Short mmCIF file of C-alpha atoms in Angstrom, two decimals:
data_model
loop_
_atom_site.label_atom_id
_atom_site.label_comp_id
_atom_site.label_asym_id
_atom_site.label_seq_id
_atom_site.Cartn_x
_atom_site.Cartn_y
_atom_site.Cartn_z
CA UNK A 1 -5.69 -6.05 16.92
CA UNK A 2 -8.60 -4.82 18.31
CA UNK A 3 -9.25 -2.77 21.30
CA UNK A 4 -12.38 -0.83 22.98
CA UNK A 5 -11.43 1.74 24.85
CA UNK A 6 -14.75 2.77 26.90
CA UNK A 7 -18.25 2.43 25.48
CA UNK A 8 -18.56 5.27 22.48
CA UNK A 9 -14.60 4.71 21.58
CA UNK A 10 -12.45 1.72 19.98
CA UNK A 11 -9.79 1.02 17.75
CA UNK A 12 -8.48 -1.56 15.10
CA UNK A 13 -5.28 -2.00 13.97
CA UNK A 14 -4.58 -4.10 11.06
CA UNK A 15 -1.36 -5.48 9.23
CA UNK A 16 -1.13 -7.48 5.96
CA UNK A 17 1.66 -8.48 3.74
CA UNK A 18 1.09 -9.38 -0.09
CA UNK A 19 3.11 -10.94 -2.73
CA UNK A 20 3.21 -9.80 -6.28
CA UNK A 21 5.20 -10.45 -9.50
CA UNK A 22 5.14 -7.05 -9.78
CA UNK A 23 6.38 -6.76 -5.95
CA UNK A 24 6.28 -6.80 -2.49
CA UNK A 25 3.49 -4.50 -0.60
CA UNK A 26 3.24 -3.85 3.46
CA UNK A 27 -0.18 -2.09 4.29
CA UNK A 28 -0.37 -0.92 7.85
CA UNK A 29 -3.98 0.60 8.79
CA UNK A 30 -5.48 2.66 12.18
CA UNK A 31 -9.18 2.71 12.38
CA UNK A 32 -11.01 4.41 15.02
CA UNK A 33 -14.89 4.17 15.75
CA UNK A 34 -16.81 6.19 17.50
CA UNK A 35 -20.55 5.61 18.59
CA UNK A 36 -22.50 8.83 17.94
CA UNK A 37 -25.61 7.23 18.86
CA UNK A 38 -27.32 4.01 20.15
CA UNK A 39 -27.13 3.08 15.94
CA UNK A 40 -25.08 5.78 14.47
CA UNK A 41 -21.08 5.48 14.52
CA UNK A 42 -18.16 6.84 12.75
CA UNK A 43 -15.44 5.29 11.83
CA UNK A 44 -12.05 7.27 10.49
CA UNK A 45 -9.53 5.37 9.23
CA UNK A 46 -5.98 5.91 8.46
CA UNK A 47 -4.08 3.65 5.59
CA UNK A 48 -0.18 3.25 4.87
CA UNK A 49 1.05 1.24 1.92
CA UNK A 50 4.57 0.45 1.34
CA UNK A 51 5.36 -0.80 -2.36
CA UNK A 52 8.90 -1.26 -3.87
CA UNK A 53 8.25 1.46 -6.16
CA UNK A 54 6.45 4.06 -3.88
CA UNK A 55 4.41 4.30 -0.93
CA UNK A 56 0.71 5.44 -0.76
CA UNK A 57 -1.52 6.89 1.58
CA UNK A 58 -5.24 6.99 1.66
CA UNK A 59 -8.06 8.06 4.51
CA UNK A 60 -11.65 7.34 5.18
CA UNK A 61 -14.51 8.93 7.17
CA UNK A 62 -17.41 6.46 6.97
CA UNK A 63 -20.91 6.72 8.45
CA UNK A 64 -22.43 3.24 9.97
CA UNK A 65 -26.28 3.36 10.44
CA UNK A 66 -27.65 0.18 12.20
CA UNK A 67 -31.45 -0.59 12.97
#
């Protein structure tokens, strides 16, 4: 699902479900983007992965340059 809020704000958020022989993994994600600029955004994104064994977590600032 995707959604932009007003012009410099929007968000994504993304669900996926994989099979393994090793096990089962849910990955739920919340990316926000945010235009800087005319072609400069940033986009910070949150992940969440639940395995049978553990869970792990992992984040993301990213830089997006367009011309």
């Amino acid at each position: 699902a995707n959604y932009q809020f007003v012009d410099w704000f929007g968000g994504t958020f993304r669900y996926s479900h994989e099979d393994h022989d090793s096990g089962d993994a849910d990955r739920f994600t919340l990316a926000l983007l945010f235009s800087l600029s005319q072609n400069l955004f940033l986009n910070v994104e949150f992940s969440h992965t639940e395995l049978d064994s553990d869970d792990k977590e992992e984040f993301y600032i990213e830089g997006l340059f367009t011309f």
